[in-house]
Amino acid sequence: MQNFIDEVIRYLGYGENVPDKEVIDTITEIKNNADLLLKPKSVYGTFGIGYFDFLSSDLSAHLKGAESIILFAATLGAESERLASYYQKTDIQKAVIFDAVCNALIEQYCDCICQEIADKLLKDNKYINTRFSPGYGDFSIEYQSLILDNLNAGRRIGLSVNQSSLLLPQKSVTAVIGVFDSPPEGKARGCDSCNMKESCKMKGESGCSKTANSIL
Amino acid sequence: MFKDGKFHIIDGAMGSLLQTRGLKSGEKPELFILENPDILLDIHNEYAKYCDIVTTCTFGANRLKLGSSELVRKVINTAVSVAKKSNATAVALDIGPIGTMLEPIGTLKFEEAYDLFKEQVEAGEQAGADLVIIETVADLLEMKAAVLAVKENSSLPVIATMTFEADGRTFLGTDAKTAAVTLSSLGVDALGVNCSLGPDELKSVVSEMLDYSSVPVVVQPNAGLPSIENGNTVYKITSEAFANSCEYFADCGVSVFGGCCGTTPEHIKAVKQMLCNKTPVQRKIKKTTTFCSGRKTVELDGRNTLIIGERINPTGKKRLKEALREKDYGYVINEALSQEEFGADVLDVNAGLPEIDETQTLVSLVKEIQSVCALPLQIDSSDPKSVESAVRIYCGKPIINSVNGNKESMDSILPIVKKYGTGIVVLTLDENGIPETAEKRFEVAKRIVDKAVEMGIPKENILVDCLVLTVSTNQKAVRETLKAVTLVKEKLGVKTVLGVSNVSFGMPEREMINAAFLAEAFGAGLDMPILNPMSEKYREIINAHKVINNEDAGGKKFIELYAGKKKEEKRDNIHSLDIKEIIISGRKSLAYNTVSQMLETTDPLDVINNYFIPALDTVGDCFEKGTMFLPQLMASAQTVKNGFDAIKDHVGNTVATKGKIVLATVKGDIHDIGKNIVKMLLSNYGYDVIDLGKDVDPTVVADAVEQSGARLVGLSALMTTTVRAMKDTIDILRERGLECKVMVGGAVLNKEYADMVGADYYVSDATESAKTAAVVLGK
């Protein structure tokens, strides 16, 4: 819980500063409410190499040496939209905090599902690398719908895109993950491949907002 | 066609069978079949051996997915023609969800969704389909658009099935009971569940539907939960297991079966074999009075009471009138949410103000309230056009308030009640006014109820209001009202409502009289009082009544509320704190009272200029210096907002503003929290903000600027894909020669982007936008 709250605090732009108790209490209250009401869902599947990796050169680099790939999609669900709207109409401070809580939640949820995938694959001596999402580098966000279609994500988890390739519900992630026969080189994705690098206020800090659909 | 007392069997999955015959992963089945009609016919014939209804391969055949109306017609025409060549008894036009989300989560409008479905339905009927199946829908409002599109544009029977999750709700939060109540009331021919999970996980969903559906129930499950391996979707439930589960459903009362994802002709064959020695079970359908939103059903089962909140009605409410005029729906939403918090079960919504467009306001209110509040709504208007417009876009089964004994009223309102399957409040008055005696009121009620029932409106949907007159002018009449309630209930067998508060008009200590009257009305048989749930006196009577009426089992809730609790003591004098301090420290809950007290001695404008703005400036400076952070800035902003509420309540009007600003999140973009933060801060500084919302068309922005004469426009875009729309918007503003400055902001933006799209100012955060406003419009 403390790690989670620290993450939210970073999303809220505190850097190394410590918020006062009231803000921390509000974060805790909103996190508890979110845990109660939100039902995150995910869907993923394995696909052969050669079908998706050519979509962008950065994605190809990410998948170099992979023996197969995993398409992945996750969402906090429609209730996250409703709650966001509720907070925005009743208390703007809570709305801002809820937004950060959702960003942290979807990341945490994706990490958790990916860990499950990694554990499963490890039994066959296979390894995965990190999630690479549309919007990273030259991997256009217009590929969101291709990932969703291949996973049948509309039916499976209620995730869709609008005409501008924005995910609906907003607090969602799609990604491509490489599957390898040996542990891939542990190269974390840096700020350079991020499409927000020009304007990001957290650039260079630990724990930036990594979600493809992040807001603040 | 489903009321023949027989089982009906629909086919199973199409997509997975097409994949075994050459359809590639990610390829559209609707386009594949244009080239491969023979494969399609083969599959239909495989299924037709075991089922009587085949569904066309048109799940995604809508204009949004296929790109053109022409292609929609071509696909549907081909798909229906091929299916008709098969050996099946009937061909069902298949309609799936549109594939993008409707408002409020998405941006697709109800009417746009309706038009997409309409194209499909017209093409399907022309091509010779025998019925329509709308399936795999998760949004009840989208389903409503589709059902109306079928019923208004064809004469085909319609099956409506939705998809549910393990928690018994759709992705958008609709439970099975709510789906069954709403779809039954819309007059579908059969309803049920498809896709979702495997058959075993659907038991509770199906059982709720069987209780509440007035039409046959359909079950078309998946062959279990799939996994995707090497690009292939794999389902694991065998045909035997599938048929076994279906047998359970048949024994519970389900009479229409089929399969969804992963099912094959083998699955359908097993179902047919399982059904061959059975006949459908006679179901016991609950005939209770039900109303619902998209997420919640309330029910009068003959033993309980439901409270209708009356506060969203501008009559006699200065502040609400002002909010409706200004389209300040945030205020109305807070009224809705607080009534919910104080125990309302249904909310009455009235927008009857002479100087506003009632239809448009009522529609907006319904949309706004149902986006955040789960309570069912009562649409309160005497204008048939407003009533129908609001009921049409309502998600769920609402109540209409009201119809009376005037021929004109009955002729215009009752058809709407019938068509949309809503509840209806019947007023016991007619062209001769309100009858004096209980017997005469009963007669009026009977006349209207008989007419409604004759038109096919179920009695359960009818609520009679015997009308409360004021004790100060019509003392004798009050007793008549109570007598009429009893008469109507006993002799007509319908439920009753009463607007309670009117009784005390013109008297001192109104709440005292209201409370006594409410208690007597409960005694006379009142089911649904319309009242102000914020009134503590009412709540006391209601809570006590629920104990006496054996609704509150063991008095549990009552004891929880009142045992061992003294009346809350008045808080200490909090007003010793300076409002500036309160704002800077973001103590949101203190602002309203402190400001109210200040207004006794201080001019509202002075409060704003001498207290609010200096405090906001201090917070803004600290935010820029990095000594305060976003949550603190927002706490201060919310505090000022609460202070403004006190000012608005005090003067009942807007205070003089410093100029108008138009704000919008641009076309295609749906992220609006950033824009809402800016809006809050700019309003705090006393600017008049015209908020156009999200996904705003460039022309709408230009129109708003033209009409309002705003000299500053703020545009927000969050993604690289939507920055283009920002440029389009600014281009239109310039083309029309509007003399306004444009500021832009959003996550992917920077100064260069801002210059590129032709903006005058780039603002990196909300405090910057306030500074820019000061530069353009003056402080």
Short mmCIF file of N, CA, C and O in Angstrom, two decimals, chain A residues 12-14 17 20 23 39 41 44-48 51 78-79 81-82 85-86 88-93 95-96 99 141-142 150-151 154-158 160-164 166-170 196 198-199 201 212-213 215-216, chain B residues 25 59 99-101 105 135-136 165 167 171-172 195 226 228-231 260-261 295 333-334 337 368 371-372 588 629-632 634-635 638 668-673 676-677 680 695 718-719 721-722 724 747-750 764:
data_model
loop_
_atom_site.label_atom_id
_atom_site.label_comp_id
_atom_site.label_asym_id
_atom_site.label_seq_id
_atom_site.Cartn_x
_atom_site.Cartn_y
_atom_site.Cartn_z
N LEU A 12 1.20 12.79 -8.95
CA LEU A 12 0.61 14.08 -8.63
C LEU A 12 1.62 15.22 -8.68
O LEU A 12 1.29 16.36 -8.38
N GLY A 13 2.86 14.86 -9.03
CA GLY A 13 3.86 15.90 -9.24
C GLY A 13 4.60 16.35 -8.00
O GLY A 13 5.21 17.41 -8.00
N TYR A 14 4.58 15.56 -6.94
CA TYR A 14 5.26 15.97 -5.71
C TYR A 14 6.77 15.78 -5.76
O TYR A 14 7.47 16.29 -4.89
N ASN A 17 8.97 15.59 -2.59
CA ASN A 17 8.28 16.24 -1.47
C ASN A 17 7.23 15.32 -0.86
O ASN A 17 6.69 14.45 -1.53
N ASP A 20 0.96 16.68 2.74
CA ASP A 20 0.46 16.70 4.12
C ASP A 20 -0.49 15.53 4.36
O ASP A 20 -0.92 14.86 3.43
N VAL A 23 -3.87 15.17 2.38
CA VAL A 23 -3.78 14.67 1.01
C VAL A 23 -3.57 13.16 1.03
O VAL A 23 -4.23 12.42 0.28
N LYS A 39 -13.41 -2.91 -11.44
CA LYS A 39 -13.14 -4.31 -11.74
C LYS A 39 -12.23 -4.39 -12.96
O LYS A 39 -12.71 -4.49 -14.09
N LYS A 41 -9.96 -5.63 -15.91
CA LYS A 41 -10.04 -6.86 -16.71
C LYS A 41 -8.92 -6.83 -17.74
O LYS A 41 -8.49 -5.75 -18.16
N TYR A 44 -5.25 -11.46 -23.16
CA TYR A 44 -4.01 -11.51 -23.93
C TYR A 44 -3.97 -12.81 -24.71
O TYR A 44 -4.76 -13.73 -24.45
N GLY A 45 -3.07 -12.87 -25.67
CA GLY A 45 -2.94 -14.10 -26.44
C GLY A 45 -1.60 -14.13 -27.13
O GLY A 45 -0.96 -13.09 -27.32
N THR A 46 -1.16 -15.34 -27.47
CA THR A 46 0.13 -15.44 -28.16
C THR A 46 -0.08 -15.47 -29.67
O THR A 46 -1.07 -16.02 -30.17
N PHE A 47 0.84 -14.85 -30.37
CA PHE A 47 0.78 -14.77 -31.83
C PHE A 47 2.17 -15.05 -32.37
O PHE A 47 3.17 -14.82 -31.69
N GLY A 48 2.20 -15.54 -33.60
CA GLY A 48 3.49 -15.85 -34.22
C GLY A 48 4.24 -14.58 -34.56
O GLY A 48 3.66 -13.52 -34.73
N TYR A 51 3.98 -11.09 -37.88
CA TYR A 51 2.69 -10.53 -38.22
C TYR A 51 2.54 -9.10 -37.69
O TYR A 51 2.00 -8.23 -38.35
N ALA A 78 -15.63 0.41 -17.20
CA ALA A 78 -16.53 1.57 -17.36
C ALA A 78 -16.75 2.32 -16.05
O ALA A 78 -16.96 3.53 -16.04
N GLU A 79 -16.70 1.61 -14.93
CA GLU A 79 -16.94 2.27 -13.65
C GLU A 79 -15.89 3.35 -13.38
O GLU A 79 -16.16 4.33 -12.69
N GLU A 81 -14.75 5.40 -15.50
CA GLU A 81 -15.23 6.60 -16.19
C GLU A 81 -16.31 7.28 -15.37
O GLU A 81 -16.36 8.49 -15.24
N ARG A 82 -17.20 6.47 -14.85
CA ARG A 82 -18.32 7.01 -14.08
C ARG A 82 -17.84 7.69 -12.82
O ARG A 82 -18.27 8.78 -12.46
N SER A 85 -16.15 10.97 -13.58
CA SER A 85 -17.15 11.98 -13.85
C SER A 85 -17.80 12.45 -12.54
O SER A 85 -18.02 13.64 -12.32
N TYR A 86 -18.06 11.49 -11.67
CA TYR A 86 -18.64 11.82 -10.37
C TYR A 86 -17.72 12.77 -9.58
O TYR A 86 -18.16 13.81 -9.07
N GLN A 88 -15.31 14.66 -10.75
CA GLN A 88 -15.14 15.95 -11.42
C GLN A 88 -16.32 16.86 -11.17
O GLN A 88 -16.19 18.08 -11.21
N LYS A 89 -17.48 16.28 -10.94
CA LYS A 89 -18.65 17.12 -10.72
C LYS A 89 -18.87 17.45 -9.26
O LYS A 89 -19.69 18.32 -8.94
N THR A 90 -18.19 16.76 -8.36
CA THR A 90 -18.45 17.03 -6.95
C THR A 90 -17.25 17.62 -6.22
O THR A 90 -17.43 18.41 -5.29
N ASP A 91 -16.04 17.25 -6.60
CA ASP A 91 -14.86 17.74 -5.88
C ASP A 91 -13.63 17.60 -6.78
O ASP A 91 -13.13 16.51 -7.00
N ILE A 92 -13.17 18.74 -7.29
CA ILE A 92 -12.11 18.70 -8.29
C ILE A 92 -10.79 18.17 -7.71
O ILE A 92 -10.01 17.53 -8.40
N GLN A 93 -10.57 18.39 -6.42
CA GLN A 93 -9.34 17.85 -5.83
C GLN A 93 -9.38 16.33 -5.86
O GLN A 93 -8.42 15.67 -6.23
N ALA A 95 -11.05 14.59 -7.87
CA ALA A 95 -10.99 14.17 -9.28
C ALA A 95 -9.54 14.02 -9.72
O ALA A 95 -9.18 13.05 -10.39
N VAL A 96 -8.72 14.98 -9.34
CA VAL A 96 -7.31 14.96 -9.71
C VAL A 96 -6.61 13.75 -9.06
O VAL A 96 -5.82 13.04 -9.69
N ASP A 99 -7.70 10.49 -10.65
CA ASP A 99 -7.03 10.29 -11.93
C ASP A 99 -5.65 9.66 -11.73
O ASP A 99 -5.27 8.70 -12.41
N ILE A 141 -0.28 5.26 -32.33
CA ILE A 141 -1.42 4.83 -31.52
C ILE A 141 -2.57 4.37 -32.41
O ILE A 141 -3.55 3.81 -31.93
N GLU A 142 -2.44 4.60 -33.70
CA GLU A 142 -3.49 4.10 -34.59
C GLU A 142 -3.54 2.57 -34.63
O GLU A 142 -4.49 1.97 -35.12
N ASN A 150 -7.60 -8.17 -32.73
CA ASN A 150 -7.01 -9.50 -32.66
C ASN A 150 -7.29 -10.20 -31.34
O ASN A 150 -7.24 -11.42 -31.26
N LEU A 151 -7.55 -9.41 -30.32
CA LEU A 151 -7.86 -10.01 -29.01
C LEU A 151 -9.37 -10.10 -28.79
O LEU A 151 -9.81 -10.61 -27.77
N GLY A 154 -13.23 -6.01 -27.44
CA GLY A 154 -14.55 -5.41 -27.21
C GLY A 154 -15.46 -6.39 -26.49
O GLY A 154 -16.07 -6.08 -25.48
N ARG A 155 -15.50 -7.61 -27.00
CA ARG A 155 -16.34 -8.64 -26.38
C ARG A 155 -15.76 -9.13 -25.07
O ARG A 155 -16.49 -9.40 -24.11
N ARG A 156 -14.44 -9.28 -25.05
CA ARG A 156 -13.84 -9.95 -23.90
C ARG A 156 -13.74 -9.06 -22.67
O ARG A 156 -13.95 -9.51 -21.55
N ILE A 157 -13.34 -7.79 -22.88
CA ILE A 157 -13.17 -6.93 -21.69
C ILE A 157 -13.86 -5.57 -21.84
O ILE A 157 -13.67 -4.68 -21.02
N GLY A 158 -14.65 -5.40 -22.88
CA GLY A 158 -15.39 -4.14 -23.03
C GLY A 158 -14.51 -2.96 -23.38
O GLY A 158 -14.82 -1.82 -23.03
N SER A 160 -12.72 -0.49 -26.21
CA SER A 160 -12.83 -0.09 -27.61
C SER A 160 -12.02 1.19 -27.84
O SER A 160 -11.44 1.74 -26.91
N VAL A 161 -11.98 1.64 -29.09
CA VAL A 161 -11.31 2.91 -29.40
C VAL A 161 -12.31 3.85 -30.06
O VAL A 161 -13.30 3.40 -30.62
N ASN A 162 -12.02 5.14 -30.00
CA ASN A 162 -12.87 6.07 -30.75
C ASN A 162 -12.17 6.41 -32.07
O ASN A 162 -11.13 5.82 -32.40
N GLN A 163 -12.72 7.37 -32.80
CA GLN A 163 -12.18 7.64 -34.14
C GLN A 163 -10.77 8.22 -34.09
O GLN A 163 -10.07 8.22 -35.09
N SER A 164 -10.35 8.72 -32.96
CA SER A 164 -8.98 9.25 -32.84
C SER A 164 -8.03 8.25 -32.19
O SER A 164 -6.98 8.63 -31.67
N LEU A 166 -8.28 6.78 -29.43
CA LEU A 166 -8.17 6.86 -27.97
C LEU A 166 -8.95 5.70 -27.36
O LEU A 166 -10.06 5.39 -27.81
N LEU A 167 -8.35 5.08 -26.36
CA LEU A 167 -9.01 3.93 -25.74
C LEU A 167 -10.20 4.37 -24.89
O LEU A 167 -10.16 5.39 -24.21
N LEU A 168 -11.25 3.57 -24.95
CA LEU A 168 -12.43 3.78 -24.13
C LEU A 168 -12.77 2.47 -23.45
O LEU A 168 -12.95 1.49 -24.16
N PRO A 169 -12.88 2.40 -22.15
CA PRO A 169 -12.60 3.44 -21.16
C PRO A 169 -11.15 3.97 -21.25
O PRO A 169 -10.27 3.27 -21.72
N GLN A 170 -10.97 5.20 -20.78
CA GLN A 170 -9.66 5.85 -20.92
C GLN A 170 -8.56 5.15 -20.13
O GLN A 170 -7.41 5.09 -20.56
N MET A 196 5.70 11.70 -25.19
CA MET A 196 5.41 12.86 -24.36
C MET A 196 6.73 13.53 -23.93
O MET A 196 6.71 14.42 -23.08
N GLU A 198 8.66 15.68 -25.03
CA GLU A 198 8.85 17.12 -25.18
C GLU A 198 8.24 17.90 -24.02
O GLU A 198 8.75 18.93 -23.62
N SER A 199 7.11 17.43 -23.54
CA SER A 199 6.39 18.25 -22.58
C SER A 199 6.32 17.65 -21.18
O SER A 199 5.80 18.26 -20.27
N LYS A 201 6.61 16.62 -17.52
CA LYS A 201 7.21 17.32 -16.38
C LYS A 201 7.98 16.36 -15.49
O LYS A 201 8.68 16.77 -14.59
N ALA A 212 0.02 4.62 -21.65
CA ALA A 212 -0.12 5.21 -22.98
C ALA A 212 -1.20 6.27 -22.99
O ALA A 212 -1.15 7.20 -23.76
N ASN A 213 -2.15 6.12 -22.12
CA ASN A 213 -3.29 7.01 -22.14
C ASN A 213 -3.29 7.97 -20.95
O ASN A 213 -4.31 8.48 -20.57
N ILE A 215 -2.86 11.13 -18.43
CA ILE A 215 -3.49 12.42 -18.65
C ILE A 215 -2.70 13.63 -18.20
O ILE A 215 -2.50 14.56 -18.95
N LEU A 216 -2.27 13.63 -16.97
CA LEU A 216 -1.70 14.89 -16.47
C LEU A 216 -0.23 15.04 -16.76
O LEU A 216 0.48 14.06 -16.77
N SER B 25 -7.05 -14.30 -38.99
CA SER B 25 -7.19 -13.56 -37.74
C SER B 25 -7.17 -12.06 -38.02
O SER B 25 -6.29 -11.58 -38.75
N PHE B 59 -22.71 -9.53 -37.91
CA PHE B 59 -22.48 -9.01 -36.56
C PHE B 59 -21.89 -7.59 -36.58
O PHE B 59 -22.34 -6.72 -35.86
N GLY B 99 -19.34 -1.03 -31.66
CA GLY B 99 -17.88 -1.17 -31.58
C GLY B 99 -17.18 0.05 -31.01
O GLY B 99 -15.97 0.04 -30.82
N THR B 100 -17.93 1.10 -30.74
CA THR B 100 -17.35 2.21 -29.99
C THR B 100 -18.40 2.63 -28.97
O THR B 100 -19.56 2.25 -29.09
N MET B 101 -17.98 3.39 -27.96
CA MET B 101 -18.90 3.62 -26.86
C MET B 101 -19.77 4.86 -27.05
O MET B 101 -19.34 5.87 -27.59
N ILE B 105 -19.62 7.93 -21.77
CA ILE B 105 -18.23 7.49 -21.72
C ILE B 105 -17.55 7.73 -23.05
O ILE B 105 -16.46 8.28 -23.12
N GLU B 135 -27.43 -8.71 -30.37
CA GLU B 135 -26.73 -9.56 -29.39
C GLU B 135 -25.39 -8.98 -28.93
O GLU B 135 -24.86 -8.06 -29.53
N THR B 136 -24.89 -9.55 -27.83
CA THR B 136 -23.57 -9.21 -27.29
C THR B 136 -23.45 -7.75 -26.90
O THR B 136 -22.38 -7.17 -26.93
N GLU B 165 -20.89 -10.33 -17.13
CA GLU B 165 -19.62 -10.76 -16.53
C GLU B 165 -19.88 -11.65 -15.31
O GLU B 165 -21.03 -11.80 -14.88
N ASP B 167 -19.63 -11.09 -12.32
CA ASP B 167 -20.32 -10.42 -11.21
C ASP B 167 -21.80 -10.20 -11.50
O ASP B 167 -22.50 -9.53 -10.73
N PHE B 171 -20.49 -5.00 -18.87
CA PHE B 171 -19.32 -4.13 -18.70
C PHE B 171 -19.74 -2.74 -18.23
O PHE B 171 -18.99 -2.06 -17.54
N LEU B 172 -20.92 -2.31 -18.61
CA LEU B 172 -21.35 -0.97 -18.19
C LEU B 172 -22.18 -0.97 -16.92
O LEU B 172 -22.73 0.05 -16.53
N CYS B 195 -23.09 -14.85 -25.29
CA CYS B 195 -21.65 -14.64 -25.14
C CYS B 195 -21.24 -14.82 -23.68
O CYS B 195 -21.43 -15.88 -23.12
N PRO B 226 -12.32 -18.55 -23.52
CA PRO B 226 -11.30 -18.94 -24.49
C PRO B 226 -9.88 -18.56 -24.07
O PRO B 226 -9.69 -17.73 -23.18
N ILE B 228 -6.13 -17.57 -26.26
CA ILE B 228 -5.64 -17.34 -27.62
C ILE B 228 -4.22 -17.91 -27.71
O ILE B 228 -3.31 -17.44 -27.02
N GLU B 229 -4.08 -18.96 -28.49
CA GLU B 229 -2.78 -19.60 -28.61
C GLU B 229 -2.32 -19.57 -30.05
O GLU B 229 -3.02 -20.04 -30.94
N ASN B 230 -1.16 -18.98 -30.24
CA ASN B 230 -0.60 -18.83 -31.58
C ASN B 230 -1.62 -18.27 -32.57
O ASN B 230 -1.77 -18.76 -33.69
N GLY B 231 -2.32 -17.26 -32.13
CA GLY B 231 -3.26 -16.59 -33.01
C GLY B 231 -4.61 -17.27 -33.13
O GLY B 231 -5.53 -16.73 -33.74
N CYS B 260 -22.93 -19.23 -28.61
CA CYS B 260 -22.15 -18.06 -29.03
C CYS B 260 -20.72 -18.52 -29.30
O CYS B 260 -20.51 -19.64 -29.76
N CYS B 261 -19.73 -17.66 -28.99
CA CYS B 261 -18.35 -17.94 -29.35
C CYS B 261 -17.91 -19.37 -29.02
O CYS B 261 -18.13 -19.83 -27.90
N ARG B 295 -28.55 0.91 -14.13
CA ARG B 295 -27.75 0.12 -13.17
C ARG B 295 -28.51 -0.32 -11.94
O ARG B 295 -27.98 -1.05 -11.12
N ILE B 333 -26.66 18.19 -10.60
CA ILE B 333 -26.13 16.87 -10.28
C ILE B 333 -25.89 16.74 -8.77
O ILE B 333 -26.18 15.71 -8.17
N ASN B 334 -25.40 17.80 -8.18
CA ASN B 334 -25.19 17.75 -6.73
C ASN B 334 -26.51 17.62 -5.98
O ASN B 334 -26.59 16.95 -4.96
N LEU B 337 -27.33 13.95 -6.33
CA LEU B 337 -26.50 13.07 -5.50
C LEU B 337 -26.85 13.22 -4.01
O LEU B 337 -26.85 12.24 -3.28
N GLU B 368 -27.21 14.16 -18.03
CA GLU B 368 -26.21 14.49 -17.01
C GLU B 368 -26.43 13.67 -15.73
O GLU B 368 -25.50 13.14 -15.16
N SER B 371 -25.58 10.02 -15.95
CA SER B 371 -24.15 9.71 -16.11
C SER B 371 -23.45 9.47 -14.78
O SER B 371 -22.42 8.82 -14.73
N VAL B 372 -23.98 10.01 -13.69
CA VAL B 372 -23.33 9.79 -12.40
C VAL B 372 -24.22 9.20 -11.30
O VAL B 372 -23.72 8.63 -10.34
N LYS B 588 -12.16 22.74 2.40
CA LYS B 588 -13.33 22.87 1.54
C LYS B 588 -14.64 23.01 2.31
O LYS B 588 -15.52 23.78 1.95
N PHE B 629 1.41 21.81 -4.34
CA PHE B 629 1.27 20.85 -5.44
C PHE B 629 -0.18 20.76 -5.91
O PHE B 629 -1.09 21.30 -5.27
N LEU B 630 -0.35 20.06 -7.03
CA LEU B 630 -1.65 20.04 -7.68
C LEU B 630 -2.83 19.74 -6.73
O LEU B 630 -3.83 20.46 -6.76
N PRO B 631 -2.74 18.72 -5.88
CA PRO B 631 -3.89 18.46 -4.99
C PRO B 631 -4.21 19.64 -4.08
O PRO B 631 -5.37 19.90 -3.79
N GLN B 632 -3.19 20.37 -3.68
CA GLN B 632 -3.43 21.53 -2.82
C GLN B 632 -4.07 22.67 -3.61
O GLN B 632 -4.99 23.32 -3.14
N MET B 634 -5.90 22.32 -6.12
CA MET B 634 -7.28 21.92 -6.40
C MET B 634 -8.16 22.01 -5.15
O MET B 634 -9.34 22.32 -5.25
N ALA B 635 -7.58 21.71 -4.01
CA ALA B 635 -8.36 21.85 -2.76
C ALA B 635 -8.75 23.32 -2.58
O ALA B 635 -9.88 23.63 -2.21
N GLN B 638 -11.47 24.19 -5.10
CA GLN B 638 -12.78 23.67 -4.68
C GLN B 638 -13.34 24.49 -3.52
O GLN B 638 -14.54 24.73 -3.43
N GLY B 668 -12.73 14.72 -31.27
CA GLY B 668 -11.98 13.45 -31.26
C GLY B 668 -11.33 13.15 -29.93
O GLY B 668 -10.94 12.03 -29.66
N ASP B 669 -11.19 14.17 -29.09
CA ASP B 669 -10.52 13.95 -27.81
C ASP B 669 -11.55 13.84 -26.68
O ASP B 669 -12.54 14.56 -26.67
N ILE B 670 -11.27 12.92 -25.78
CA ILE B 670 -12.25 12.66 -24.73
C ILE B 670 -11.71 12.95 -23.34
O ILE B 670 -12.40 12.80 -22.36
N HIS B 671 -10.44 13.35 -23.27
CA HIS B 671 -9.85 13.63 -21.96
C HIS B 671 -10.30 15.00 -21.51
O HIS B 671 -9.92 15.99 -22.11
N ASP B 672 -11.06 15.08 -20.45
CA ASP B 672 -11.47 16.43 -20.10
C ASP B 672 -11.15 16.87 -18.68
O ASP B 672 -11.54 17.94 -18.27
N ILE B 673 -10.37 16.08 -17.96
CA ILE B 673 -10.07 16.52 -16.59
C ILE B 673 -9.22 17.79 -16.61
O ILE B 673 -9.45 18.71 -15.82
N ASN B 676 -11.38 20.64 -17.23
CA ASN B 676 -12.23 20.93 -16.07
C ASN B 676 -11.48 21.63 -14.95
O ASN B 676 -12.04 22.43 -14.21
N ILE B 677 -10.20 21.32 -14.81
CA ILE B 677 -9.37 22.01 -13.82
C ILE B 677 -9.25 23.49 -14.19
O ILE B 677 -9.43 24.39 -13.36
N MET B 680 -12.50 25.31 -13.54
CA MET B 680 -12.70 25.60 -12.13
C MET B 680 -11.92 26.85 -11.72
O MET B 680 -12.45 27.75 -11.07
N ASP B 695 -14.81 16.43 -27.05
CA ASP B 695 -15.13 16.01 -28.42
C ASP B 695 -15.99 17.08 -29.10
O ASP B 695 -17.04 16.78 -29.64
N LEU B 718 -5.12 16.17 -25.80
CA LEU B 718 -4.18 15.39 -25.01
C LEU B 718 -3.30 14.46 -25.81
O LEU B 718 -2.32 13.93 -25.32
N MET B 719 -3.69 14.18 -27.04
CA MET B 719 -2.94 13.19 -27.79
C MET B 719 -2.46 13.79 -29.10
O MET B 719 -3.06 14.72 -29.63
N THR B 721 -2.79 12.58 -31.89
CA THR B 721 -3.81 12.40 -32.93
C THR B 721 -4.90 13.46 -32.89
O THR B 721 -5.62 13.62 -33.85
N THR B 722 -5.02 14.17 -31.78
CA THR B 722 -6.11 15.14 -31.72
C THR B 722 -5.63 16.59 -31.79
O THR B 722 -6.44 17.51 -31.82
N ARG B 724 -4.39 17.89 -34.33
CA ARG B 724 -4.90 18.35 -35.64
C ARG B 724 -6.23 19.07 -35.49
O ARG B 724 -6.47 20.09 -36.12
N ALA B 747 -1.38 17.54 -22.52
CA ALA B 747 -0.14 16.80 -22.24
C ALA B 747 0.90 16.81 -23.35
O ALA B 747 2.08 17.01 -23.10
N VAL B 748 0.48 16.61 -24.60
CA VAL B 748 1.49 16.50 -25.65
C VAL B 748 1.91 17.86 -26.20
O VAL B 748 2.80 17.95 -27.04
N LEU B 749 1.26 18.93 -25.73
CA LEU B 749 1.54 20.24 -26.31
C LEU B 749 2.79 20.90 -25.73
O LEU B 749 3.21 20.61 -24.61
N ASN B 750 3.35 21.76 -26.51
CA ASN B 750 4.42 22.64 -26.03
C ASN B 750 4.33 23.92 -26.86
O ASN B 750 3.44 24.06 -27.69
N SER B 764 0.85 25.99 -19.84
CA SER B 764 1.36 24.70 -19.41
C SER B 764 0.54 24.12 -18.25
O SER B 764 0.56 22.93 -18.02
#
